[in-house]
Amino acid sequence: MEKNSDQDFRDRPDNIDASGQRKWVNARQPKGKWYQRRSFVGYTLLLFLVVAPFLKIQGHPFMLLDILNRRFFIFGQMVFAEDTYILAMVMAVIVVSIVLFTVVFGRVWCGWACPQTLFLELVYRRIEFLFDGNGRKGKDKKGGAEKSQFRFIAKQVVFIIISILVTNVFLMWFIGPEQLLKIITEPISDHLIGFSIMIALSFFYYWIYAYFREQVCTLFCPYGRMQGVLLDNNSISVIYDYKRGEPRNPKVSEGGDCINCRQCVSVCPTGIDIRNGSQLECIHCTACIDECNLVMKKIGKPYNLIRYDSFQGVESGKRSLLNPRSIAYTAVLVLLMMMLGFTAGRRTTIDVTLWRAQGTLYQQLDPETYSNIYQVMFLNKGSESLELTPKLLDIPTGEISIGSGKVLLPPDGKQKDAMIIKLKKSSLTGRETAIRIGLYSGDQLKETVTTNFLGP
Ligand code: SF4
Ligand code: SF4
């Protein structure tokens, strides 16, 4: 990679040259305790990603984001798109958690848990180290430039195979392993759309991880761009101790502890120099911490010239995770989680939507009786089958009938039907009469719906 001047990082990302062309980042493989920790966490998360769609709890998927059927299984709990207030609250909790985590711990998500980093650094880049070497072992010191044709093609073939596998894992989260198996094993003509999506996604992943790579983080990811407003002097991040390191001097016995060897830059997957301070391209992967510690060991200086610390920590030696911003976000998060727990606890297992049949007002059946026709959608959000009987509450002389005769709902089942309500003239309170309908399973009242009955 062409070396940047000390000030170029102020004008453009380090993986772009002065003419706007991309500079390929050939990061070396780091070595050290942070790399080991990160590998352990990363492979555990990847294992979860692969295994979770296969797990079941009481016959329900453990994790399934079934957008097509508007239902979601999260840790075995079924949430329907109709539970909009719960989904909105879950989203709010996730957003505030990310903000809080970023305010306190910086971009831990990017380096340790983001799928883009996990797949690129722990899967694709490791395959690349196998084929091209990592410079450390001297197998291919110029990165991609001197690869043999055969090695290059073999690596691309492995990348394509891995991309197809990644696509299958991704699809399982949205359609489940059973449906995926059908797409793979049944004739292509039966699953033309599913198969086309699979092929398109496989090539998309291949393009991302084989070619586009770290540019997802440096050019596109909106989260990286939020750092400027989220981080403050007390946020923990990967930071270079400029007080200890400066002035840089290649002579160990002179200047600060940094010997300007640029080993920290050589392992950086986004190609930046952490000594330039906090940058949006830094994904907090800790590779530079490990690499600099190896250098410190060799030259007999204390470890952690680059470390997890806050600007305040480097500047004054004082660190504090508690500050007004982190306390305020924590309070909001606790409040939201309490509200989420409360609303989830009050969630009913039945959802009923009732609307008037199109183009109808009321019908006069005889001089004393009127009827209204409605459309109704019953939804069973529970794990047991239900037979429901609708009854008019408050008006004992009224009658309700269901178009198909009865309401039978399997677990996760829906039934769309017609509902006819008949009321005596004496029960009407005007042109619109408010009525309540109770839905019973045996003697147990499961849900109550209100609507208006139109009369003359
Ligand atoms: S690895 Fe450490 S000593 Fe070498 S340039 Fe980076 S900060 Fe300085
Ligand atoms: S500067 Fe260090 S922590 Fe940041 S991306 Fe580069 S190697 Fe990772």
Short mmCIF file of C-alpha atoms and ligand atoms in Angstrom, two decimals:
data_model
loop_
_atom_site.label_atom_id
_atom_site.label_comp_id
_atom_site.label_asym_id
_atom_site.label_seq_id
_atom_site.Cartn_x
_atom_site.Cartn_y
_atom_site.Cartn_z
CA MET A 1 0.00 0.00 0.00
CA GLU A 2 1.35 3.42 -0.94
CA LYS A 3 2.46 5.27 2.17
CA ASN A 4 0.46 8.37 3.09
CA SER A 5 2.00 11.56 4.34
CA ASP A 6 1.45 12.35 8.02
CA GLN A 7 -1.39 14.76 7.20
CA ASP A 8 -3.24 12.91 4.40
CA PHE A 9 -5.64 11.31 6.86
CA ARG A 10 -7.25 14.73 7.37
CA ASP A 11 -8.33 14.91 3.71
CA ARG A 12 -9.44 11.39 2.75
CA PRO A 13 -9.74 7.80 4.00
CA ASP A 14 -6.40 6.02 4.12
CA ASN A 15 -7.51 3.47 1.54
CA ILE A 16 -7.96 6.16 -1.14
CA ASP A 17 -5.04 7.86 -2.88
CA ALA A 18 -4.68 11.50 -3.89
CA SER A 19 -6.26 10.84 -7.34
CA GLY A 20 -9.32 9.22 -5.76
CA GLN A 21 -8.28 5.66 -6.67
CA ARG A 22 -8.64 2.87 -4.19
CA LYS A 23 -5.54 1.59 -2.43
CA TRP A 24 -5.79 -2.10 -1.62
CA VAL A 25 -5.25 -2.82 2.10
CA ASN A 26 -3.10 -5.90 2.66
CA ALA A 27 -3.25 -6.14 6.42
CA ARG A 28 -0.96 -8.63 8.10
CA GLN A 29 -2.31 -11.14 10.58
CA PRO A 30 -2.03 -9.84 14.14
CA LYS A 31 -0.80 -12.01 16.98
CA GLY A 32 -1.53 -11.58 20.67
CA LYS A 33 -4.02 -11.90 23.49
CA TRP A 34 -6.55 -9.43 22.09
CA TYR A 35 -6.60 -11.29 18.77
CA GLN A 36 -7.21 -14.54 20.63
CA ARG A 37 -10.00 -13.03 22.72
CA ARG A 38 -11.60 -11.49 19.69
CA SER A 39 -11.34 -14.76 17.75
CA PHE A 40 -13.02 -16.62 20.62
CA VAL A 41 -15.90 -14.13 20.84
CA GLY A 42 -16.22 -13.90 17.05
CA TYR A 43 -16.31 -17.65 16.40
CA THR A 44 -18.83 -18.08 19.24
CA LEU A 45 -21.08 -15.49 17.58
CA LEU A 46 -20.63 -17.09 14.16
CA LEU A 47 -21.56 -20.45 15.69
CA PHE A 48 -24.71 -18.86 17.12
CA LEU A 49 -25.50 -17.37 13.71
CA VAL A 50 -25.28 -20.79 12.08
CA VAL A 51 -26.94 -22.89 14.80
CA ALA A 52 -29.75 -20.56 16.00
CA PRO A 53 -32.13 -21.11 13.00
CA PHE A 54 -32.03 -24.90 13.66
CA LEU A 55 -33.05 -24.61 17.34
CA LYS A 56 -36.66 -25.02 18.46
CA ILE A 57 -38.46 -24.16 21.69
CA GLN A 58 -41.81 -25.92 22.24
CA GLY A 59 -42.01 -26.56 18.53
CA HIS A 60 -41.37 -22.90 17.68
CA PRO A 61 -38.18 -21.68 15.98
CA PHE A 62 -35.70 -20.12 18.42
CA MET A 63 -34.89 -17.38 15.91
CA LEU A 64 -36.84 -16.66 12.73
CA LEU A 65 -37.50 -13.31 11.06
CA ASP A 66 -40.38 -14.42 8.85
CA ILE A 67 -41.02 -11.12 7.07
CA LEU A 68 -43.11 -12.74 4.30
CA ASN A 69 -45.66 -14.02 6.82
CA ARG A 70 -45.28 -10.96 9.08
CA ARG A 71 -44.20 -12.91 12.17
CA PHE A 72 -40.98 -13.04 14.15
CA PHE A 73 -39.62 -15.59 16.62
CA ILE A 74 -37.13 -14.00 18.98
CA PHE A 75 -35.53 -16.34 21.53
CA GLY A 76 -38.51 -18.66 20.99
CA GLN A 77 -41.09 -15.92 21.65
CA MET A 78 -43.50 -15.31 18.81
CA VAL A 79 -44.11 -11.69 17.87
CA PHE A 80 -46.45 -10.78 15.02
CA ALA A 81 -46.31 -7.67 12.89
CA GLU A 82 -49.66 -6.88 14.56
CA ASP A 83 -47.74 -6.44 17.85
CA THR A 84 -46.46 -3.16 16.50
CA TYR A 85 -46.06 -1.50 19.90
CA ILE A 86 -43.83 -4.36 21.12
CA LEU A 87 -41.74 -4.31 17.94
CA ALA A 88 -41.40 -0.51 18.19
CA MET A 89 -40.28 -0.82 21.80
CA VAL A 90 -37.78 -3.58 20.97
CA MET A 91 -36.34 -1.31 18.25
CA ALA A 92 -36.13 1.61 20.71
CA VAL A 93 -34.32 -0.59 23.27
CA ILE A 94 -31.84 -1.76 20.61
CA VAL A 95 -31.13 1.80 19.41
CA VAL A 96 -30.66 3.21 22.93
CA SER A 97 -28.47 0.21 23.90
CA ILE A 98 -26.23 0.82 20.89
CA VAL A 99 -26.00 4.54 21.70
CA LEU A 100 -25.26 3.85 25.38
CA PHE A 101 -22.69 1.21 24.56
CA THR A 102 -21.01 3.53 22.09
CA VAL A 103 -20.95 6.48 24.51
CA VAL A 104 -19.28 4.33 27.18
CA PHE A 105 -17.26 1.72 25.28
CA GLY A 106 -16.80 3.26 21.82
CA ARG A 107 -17.07 0.99 18.78
CA VAL A 108 -16.94 -2.34 20.57
CA TRP A 109 -19.74 -3.53 18.29
CA CYS A 110 -17.68 -2.88 15.12
CA GLY A 111 -14.58 -4.76 16.21
CA TRP A 112 -16.16 -7.60 18.16
CA ALA A 113 -19.67 -8.36 16.94
CA CYS A 114 -20.53 -6.74 13.58
CA PRO A 115 -21.18 -9.53 11.02
CA GLN A 116 -19.20 -7.58 8.39
CA THR A 117 -16.08 -7.65 10.61
CA LEU A 118 -16.64 -11.22 11.77
CA PHE A 119 -16.95 -12.64 8.27
CA LEU A 120 -14.20 -10.48 6.76
CA GLU A 121 -11.60 -10.84 9.51
CA LEU A 122 -12.34 -14.31 10.87
CA VAL A 123 -13.37 -16.12 7.71
CA TYR A 124 -12.34 -14.50 4.43
CA ARG A 125 -9.09 -12.88 5.57
CA ARG A 126 -7.96 -16.08 7.27
CA ILE A 127 -8.53 -17.96 4.02
CA GLU A 128 -6.49 -15.25 2.31
CA PHE A 129 -3.65 -15.71 4.83
CA LEU A 130 -3.68 -19.43 3.97
CA PHE A 131 -3.36 -18.77 0.23
CA ASP A 132 -1.24 -15.61 0.15
CA GLY A 133 0.62 -15.70 3.44
CA ASN A 134 0.54 -12.78 5.82
CA GLY A 135 3.88 -11.14 5.28
CA ARG A 136 4.93 -12.19 8.76
CA LYS A 137 6.03 -15.57 7.36
CA GLY A 138 7.47 -14.01 4.23
CA LYS A 139 5.35 -16.16 1.90
CA ASP A 140 4.07 -13.21 -0.08
CA LYS A 141 5.48 -9.95 1.18
CA LYS A 142 3.77 -7.81 -1.44
CA GLY A 143 0.30 -9.01 -0.62
CA GLY A 144 -1.81 -9.58 -3.73
CA ALA A 145 0.74 -8.27 -6.23
CA GLU A 146 2.89 -11.39 -6.68
CA LYS A 147 0.33 -14.14 -6.29
CA SER A 148 0.43 -16.98 -8.79
CA GLN A 149 -2.52 -17.34 -11.13
CA PHE A 150 -3.35 -20.75 -9.71
CA ARG A 151 -3.36 -19.54 -6.10
CA PHE A 152 -5.49 -16.55 -7.08
CA ILE A 153 -8.11 -18.68 -8.87
CA ALA A 154 -8.16 -21.30 -6.09
CA LYS A 155 -8.72 -18.57 -3.51
CA GLN A 156 -11.60 -17.10 -5.51
CA VAL A 157 -13.22 -20.53 -5.81
CA VAL A 158 -13.03 -20.96 -2.02
CA PHE A 159 -14.43 -17.43 -1.57
CA ILE A 160 -17.39 -18.28 -3.84
CA ILE A 161 -18.11 -21.51 -1.94
CA ILE A 162 -17.96 -19.67 1.40
CA SER A 163 -20.22 -16.92 0.00
CA ILE A 164 -22.84 -19.51 -0.99
CA LEU A 165 -22.69 -20.97 2.53
CA VAL A 166 -22.99 -17.49 4.11
CA THR A 167 -26.03 -16.84 1.89
CA ASN A 168 -27.66 -20.06 3.05
CA VAL A 169 -27.10 -19.13 6.70
CA PHE A 170 -28.51 -15.65 6.07
CA LEU A 171 -31.59 -17.05 4.31
CA MET A 172 -32.24 -19.52 7.13
CA TRP A 173 -32.82 -16.58 9.48
CA PHE A 174 -35.64 -15.38 7.20
CA ILE A 175 -37.25 -18.54 5.81
CA GLY A 176 -36.10 -21.28 8.21
CA PRO A 177 -33.97 -24.37 7.44
CA GLU A 178 -36.94 -26.46 6.22
CA GLN A 179 -37.89 -23.99 3.49
CA LEU A 180 -34.24 -23.56 2.54
CA LEU A 181 -33.87 -27.32 2.16
CA LYS A 182 -36.87 -27.33 -0.18
CA ILE A 183 -35.30 -24.62 -2.36
CA ILE A 184 -32.07 -26.62 -2.54
CA THR A 185 -33.55 -30.10 -3.11
CA GLU A 186 -36.71 -29.51 -5.14
CA PRO A 187 -36.72 -28.61 -8.87
CA ILE A 188 -35.51 -25.06 -9.54
CA SER A 189 -38.72 -24.29 -11.46
CA ASP A 190 -40.72 -24.75 -8.20
CA HIS A 191 -38.67 -22.08 -6.40
CA LEU A 192 -37.56 -19.76 -9.15
CA ILE A 193 -37.74 -16.60 -7.00
CA GLY A 194 -36.06 -18.19 -3.96
CA PHE A 195 -33.32 -19.66 -6.13
CA SER A 196 -32.72 -16.35 -7.92
CA ILE A 197 -32.43 -14.53 -4.57
CA MET A 198 -29.95 -17.16 -3.40
CA ILE A 199 -27.74 -16.74 -6.48
CA ALA A 200 -27.91 -12.92 -6.36
CA LEU A 201 -27.07 -12.82 -2.65
CA SER A 202 -24.18 -15.27 -3.07
CA PHE A 203 -22.59 -13.05 -5.69
CA PHE A 204 -23.29 -9.97 -3.58
CA TYR A 205 -21.48 -11.50 -0.59
CA TYR A 206 -18.64 -12.65 -2.81
CA TRP A 207 -18.26 -9.11 -4.20
CA ILE A 208 -18.41 -7.57 -0.70
CA TYR A 209 -15.83 -9.88 0.90
CA ALA A 210 -13.54 -10.57 -2.05
CA TYR A 211 -13.46 -7.06 -3.49
CA PHE A 212 -15.28 -4.30 -1.61
CA ARG A 213 -14.18 -5.39 1.88
CA GLU A 214 -13.22 -2.67 4.40
CA GLN A 215 -14.85 0.04 2.26
CA VAL A 216 -18.21 -1.02 3.76
CA CYS A 217 -16.89 0.40 7.06
CA THR A 218 -14.89 3.35 5.73
CA LEU A 219 -17.31 4.64 3.07
CA PHE A 220 -20.82 3.40 3.74
CA CYS A 221 -21.59 2.30 7.28
CA PRO A 222 -23.69 5.08 8.89
CA TYR A 223 -22.76 3.88 12.38
CA GLY A 224 -19.11 4.88 11.86
CA ARG A 225 -20.24 8.37 10.96
CA MET A 226 -22.19 8.72 14.19
CA GLN A 227 -19.02 8.44 16.27
CA GLY A 228 -18.34 12.16 16.08
CA VAL A 229 -21.49 12.92 18.06
CA LEU A 230 -21.52 9.85 20.29
CA LEU A 231 -17.95 9.70 21.58
CA ASP A 232 -16.65 12.14 24.16
CA ASN A 233 -13.44 12.47 26.18
CA ASN A 234 -14.55 9.78 28.61
CA SER A 235 -15.52 7.16 25.99
CA ILE A 236 -13.32 4.08 26.02
CA SER A 237 -11.69 3.41 22.67
CA VAL A 238 -8.53 2.03 21.10
CA ILE A 239 -6.16 4.91 21.64
CA TYR A 240 -2.47 5.71 21.23
CA ASP A 241 -0.80 7.13 24.34
CA TYR A 242 0.75 10.18 22.67
CA LYS A 243 2.09 11.40 26.02
CA ARG A 244 4.23 8.29 26.34
CA GLY A 245 4.91 7.76 22.63
CA GLU A 246 5.93 11.22 21.45
CA PRO A 247 8.32 12.40 20.15
CA ARG A 248 8.68 9.33 17.94
CA ASN A 249 12.23 8.22 17.47
CA PRO A 250 13.62 5.10 15.80
CA LYS A 251 16.37 5.07 18.43
CA VAL A 252 15.00 3.23 21.44
CA SER A 253 17.07 5.22 23.90
CA GLU A 254 15.94 8.59 22.55
CA GLY A 255 12.57 10.34 22.35
CA GLY A 256 9.29 8.76 23.41
CA ASP A 257 8.38 5.06 23.46
CA CYS A 258 7.14 4.99 19.85
CA ILE A 259 9.98 3.94 17.55
CA ASN A 260 7.94 4.80 14.43
CA CYS A 261 8.16 1.22 13.15
CA ARG A 262 4.62 1.40 11.68
CA GLN A 263 3.90 -2.19 12.70
CA CYS A 264 0.56 -0.97 14.11
CA VAL A 265 -0.36 0.33 10.64
CA SER A 266 0.68 -2.88 8.90
CA VAL A 267 -1.94 -4.98 10.74
CA CYS A 268 -4.76 -2.45 10.51
CA PRO A 269 -7.61 -3.88 8.38
CA THR A 270 -8.67 -0.37 7.32
CA GLY A 271 -5.09 0.75 6.71
CA ILE A 272 -5.07 3.68 9.14
CA ASP A 273 -2.50 4.98 11.59
CA ILE A 274 -4.00 5.01 15.09
CA ARG A 275 -1.36 7.55 16.12
CA ASN A 276 -3.34 10.17 14.17
CA GLY A 277 -6.03 10.02 16.84
CA SER A 278 -9.67 8.89 16.77
CA GLN A 279 -10.78 8.29 13.14
CA LEU A 280 -14.07 7.10 11.71
CA GLU A 281 -12.23 4.33 9.82
CA CYS A 282 -11.06 2.73 13.08
CA ILE A 283 -13.29 -0.27 13.80
CA HIS A 284 -11.65 -0.88 17.21
CA CYS A 285 -10.43 -4.31 16.20
CA THR A 286 -7.47 -4.19 18.68
CA ALA A 287 -4.97 -5.54 16.08
CA CYS A 288 -2.71 -2.51 16.61
CA ILE A 289 -2.71 -3.06 20.39
CA ASP A 290 -1.36 -6.59 19.96
CA GLU A 291 1.17 -5.57 17.34
CA CYS A 292 2.53 -2.64 19.31
CA ASN A 293 2.79 -4.82 22.43
CA LEU A 294 5.01 -7.22 20.45
CA VAL A 295 7.22 -4.25 19.54
CA MET A 296 7.29 -3.02 23.15
CA LYS A 297 8.33 -6.49 24.28
CA LYS A 298 11.19 -6.53 21.77
CA ILE A 299 12.51 -3.12 22.76
CA GLY A 300 12.00 -3.69 26.49
CA LYS A 301 9.40 -0.94 27.09
CA PRO A 302 6.14 -1.23 29.05
CA TYR A 303 3.18 -2.71 27.18
CA ASN A 304 0.03 -0.84 26.14
CA LEU A 305 1.41 2.18 24.33
CA ILE A 306 -1.75 1.56 22.28
CA ARG A 307 -4.57 0.35 24.52
CA TYR A 308 -8.24 0.55 25.46
CA ASP A 309 -8.51 3.87 27.26
CA SER A 310 -10.29 7.22 27.08
CA PHE A 311 -8.81 10.53 25.94
CA GLN A 312 -9.28 11.69 29.53
CA GLY A 313 -7.42 8.59 30.74
CA VAL A 314 -4.41 9.31 28.52
CA GLU A 315 -4.46 13.03 29.29
CA SER A 316 -4.84 12.92 33.08
CA GLY A 317 -4.66 9.26 34.10
CA LYS A 318 -8.25 9.53 35.41
CA ARG A 319 -10.97 7.32 33.94
CA SER A 320 -14.66 7.56 34.64
CA LEU A 321 -17.44 5.57 33.02
CA LEU A 322 -20.00 7.56 34.97
CA ASN A 323 -20.72 10.93 33.44
CA PRO A 324 -24.01 12.83 32.88
CA ARG A 325 -24.46 11.44 29.34
CA SER A 326 -23.94 7.77 30.25
CA ILE A 327 -26.19 8.15 33.33
CA ALA A 328 -28.96 9.79 31.26
CA TYR A 329 -28.82 7.08 28.55
CA THR A 330 -28.81 4.35 31.22
CA ALA A 331 -31.92 5.86 32.84
CA VAL A 332 -33.72 6.00 29.46
CA LEU A 333 -32.69 2.42 28.69
CA VAL A 334 -33.91 1.10 32.07
CA LEU A 335 -37.22 2.94 31.60
CA LEU A 336 -37.70 1.52 28.09
CA MET A 337 -36.87 -2.01 29.25
CA MET A 338 -39.40 -1.72 32.07
CA MET A 339 -42.05 -0.52 29.61
CA LEU A 340 -41.16 -3.37 27.24
CA GLY A 341 -41.47 -5.93 30.06
CA PHE A 342 -44.80 -4.44 31.13
CA THR A 343 -46.33 -4.38 27.62
CA ALA A 344 -44.97 -7.86 26.74
CA GLY A 345 -46.52 -9.18 29.99
CA ARG A 346 -49.94 -7.70 29.03
CA ARG A 347 -49.79 -9.03 25.48
CA THR A 348 -52.82 -11.19 24.62
CA THR A 349 -52.55 -14.39 22.61
CA ILE A 350 -55.45 -13.45 20.33
CA ASP A 351 -55.65 -10.58 17.92
CA VAL A 352 -58.95 -9.63 16.25
CA THR A 353 -59.45 -7.03 13.53
CA LEU A 354 -63.04 -6.15 12.62
CA TRP A 355 -64.18 -3.89 9.79
CA ARG A 356 -67.50 -3.23 8.04
CA ALA A 357 -68.09 -5.19 4.81
CA GLN A 358 -67.52 -2.91 1.84
CA GLY A 359 -70.57 -1.00 0.54
CA THR A 360 -72.96 -2.12 3.31
CA LEU A 361 -74.83 -0.10 5.96
CA TYR A 362 -77.58 -2.22 7.53
CA GLN A 363 -80.23 -4.71 6.44
CA GLN A 364 -83.80 -4.90 7.74
CA LEU A 365 -84.66 -8.59 8.19
CA ASP A 366 -88.20 -8.01 9.53
CA PRO A 367 -90.00 -5.02 11.06
CA GLU A 368 -88.24 -5.65 14.46
CA THR A 369 -84.79 -6.98 13.43
CA TYR A 370 -81.77 -5.41 11.74
CA SER A 371 -78.42 -6.89 10.74
CA ASN A 372 -74.90 -5.61 9.95
CA ILE A 373 -72.23 -7.51 8.01
CA TYR A 374 -68.54 -7.26 8.98
CA GLN A 375 -65.29 -8.73 7.80
CA VAL A 376 -63.15 -10.15 10.59
CA MET A 377 -59.59 -11.45 10.93
CA PHE A 378 -58.78 -13.74 13.88
CA LEU A 379 -55.14 -14.38 14.75
CA ASN A 380 -53.89 -16.94 17.26
CA LYS A 381 -50.50 -15.82 18.62
CA GLY A 382 -50.29 -18.69 21.12
CA SER A 383 -48.77 -22.16 20.84
CA GLU A 384 -52.08 -24.07 21.31
CA SER A 385 -55.07 -24.56 19.00
CA LEU A 386 -58.15 -22.53 19.88
CA GLU A 387 -61.86 -22.80 19.13
CA LEU A 388 -63.48 -19.41 19.73
CA THR A 389 -67.12 -18.52 20.18
CA PRO A 390 -68.06 -14.86 19.67
CA LYS A 391 -70.85 -13.57 21.95
CA LEU A 392 -72.46 -10.18 22.23
CA LEU A 393 -71.76 -8.66 25.62
CA ASP A 394 -74.33 -6.27 27.18
CA ILE A 395 -77.13 -7.11 24.63
CA PRO A 396 -78.51 -10.60 25.44
CA THR A 397 -81.15 -10.49 22.70
CA GLY A 398 -78.57 -9.95 19.93
CA GLU A 399 -77.12 -12.75 17.76
CA ILE A 400 -73.72 -13.31 16.13
CA SER A 401 -72.94 -15.78 13.38
CA ILE A 402 -69.71 -16.54 11.57
CA GLY A 403 -69.74 -17.08 7.79
CA SER A 404 -67.92 -20.43 7.85
CA GLY A 405 -69.79 -21.62 10.96
CA LYS A 406 -66.98 -21.58 13.56
CA VAL A 407 -63.63 -20.08 14.46
CA LEU A 408 -60.93 -22.75 14.59
CA LEU A 409 -57.39 -21.45 14.96
CA PRO A 410 -54.27 -23.65 14.94
CA PRO A 411 -51.11 -22.31 16.68
CA ASP A 412 -49.86 -19.20 14.76
CA GLY A 413 -53.04 -19.58 12.65
CA LYS A 414 -55.23 -16.91 11.04
CA GLN A 415 -58.87 -17.02 9.89
CA LYS A 416 -60.47 -14.39 7.73
CA ASP A 417 -64.25 -14.62 7.72
CA ALA A 418 -67.56 -12.79 7.54
CA MET A 419 -69.44 -11.93 10.74
CA ILE A 420 -73.16 -11.13 10.82
CA ILE A 421 -74.69 -9.41 13.85
CA LYS A 422 -78.44 -9.19 14.35
CA LEU A 423 -80.03 -6.78 16.84
CA LYS A 424 -83.65 -6.12 17.81
CA LYS A 425 -84.94 -2.63 17.07
CA SER A 426 -85.47 -2.13 20.81
CA SER A 427 -81.71 -2.55 21.45
CA LEU A 428 -80.67 0.28 19.11
CA THR A 429 -79.72 3.58 20.72
CA GLY A 430 -79.69 5.64 17.50
CA ARG A 431 -78.13 5.50 14.03
CA GLU A 432 -74.98 4.05 15.65
CA THR A 433 -75.10 1.69 18.60
CA ALA A 434 -71.83 0.86 20.40
CA ILE A 435 -71.47 -2.89 20.91
CA ARG A 436 -68.91 -5.14 22.60
CA ILE A 437 -68.10 -8.64 21.37
CA GLY A 438 -66.51 -11.20 23.69
CA LEU A 439 -64.46 -14.08 22.27
CA TYR A 440 -64.76 -17.18 24.44
CA SER A 441 -62.76 -20.36 24.49
CA GLY A 442 -65.11 -22.62 26.45
CA ASP A 443 -66.21 -20.45 29.38
CA GLN A 444 -63.08 -18.34 29.34
CA LEU A 445 -63.29 -14.82 27.94
CA LYS A 446 -60.13 -14.46 25.81
CA GLU A 447 -60.56 -11.09 24.13
CA THR A 448 -63.03 -8.23 23.80
CA VAL A 449 -63.63 -6.19 20.63
CA THR A 450 -65.73 -3.04 20.27
CA THR A 451 -67.45 -1.69 17.17
CA ASN A 452 -70.58 0.22 16.05
CA PHE A 453 -73.84 -1.24 14.78
CA LEU A 454 -75.59 0.89 12.16
CA GLY A 455 -79.36 1.22 12.23
CA PRO A 456 -82.06 3.36 10.56
S1 SF4 B 1 3.75 -0.24 16.65
FE1 SF4 B 1 3.98 1.00 18.47
S2 SF4 B 1 6.10 1.67 18.33
FE2 SF4 B 1 5.59 0.95 16.30
S3 SF4 B 1 4.84 2.78 15.23
FE3 SF4 B 1 3.07 1.79 16.13
S4 SF4 B 1 2.81 2.85 18.07
FE4 SF4 B 1 4.90 3.29 17.41
S1 SF4 B 2 -6.45 1.55 14.20
FE1 SF4 B 2 -6.14 -0.32 15.40
S2 SF4 B 2 -8.11 -0.77 16.32
FE2 SF4 B 2 -8.47 0.74 14.70
S3 SF4 B 2 -9.02 -0.52 12.93
FE3 SF4 B 2 -6.81 -0.14 12.81
S4 SF4 B 2 -5.88 -1.89 13.86
FE4 SF4 B 2 -8.04 -1.90 14.39
#
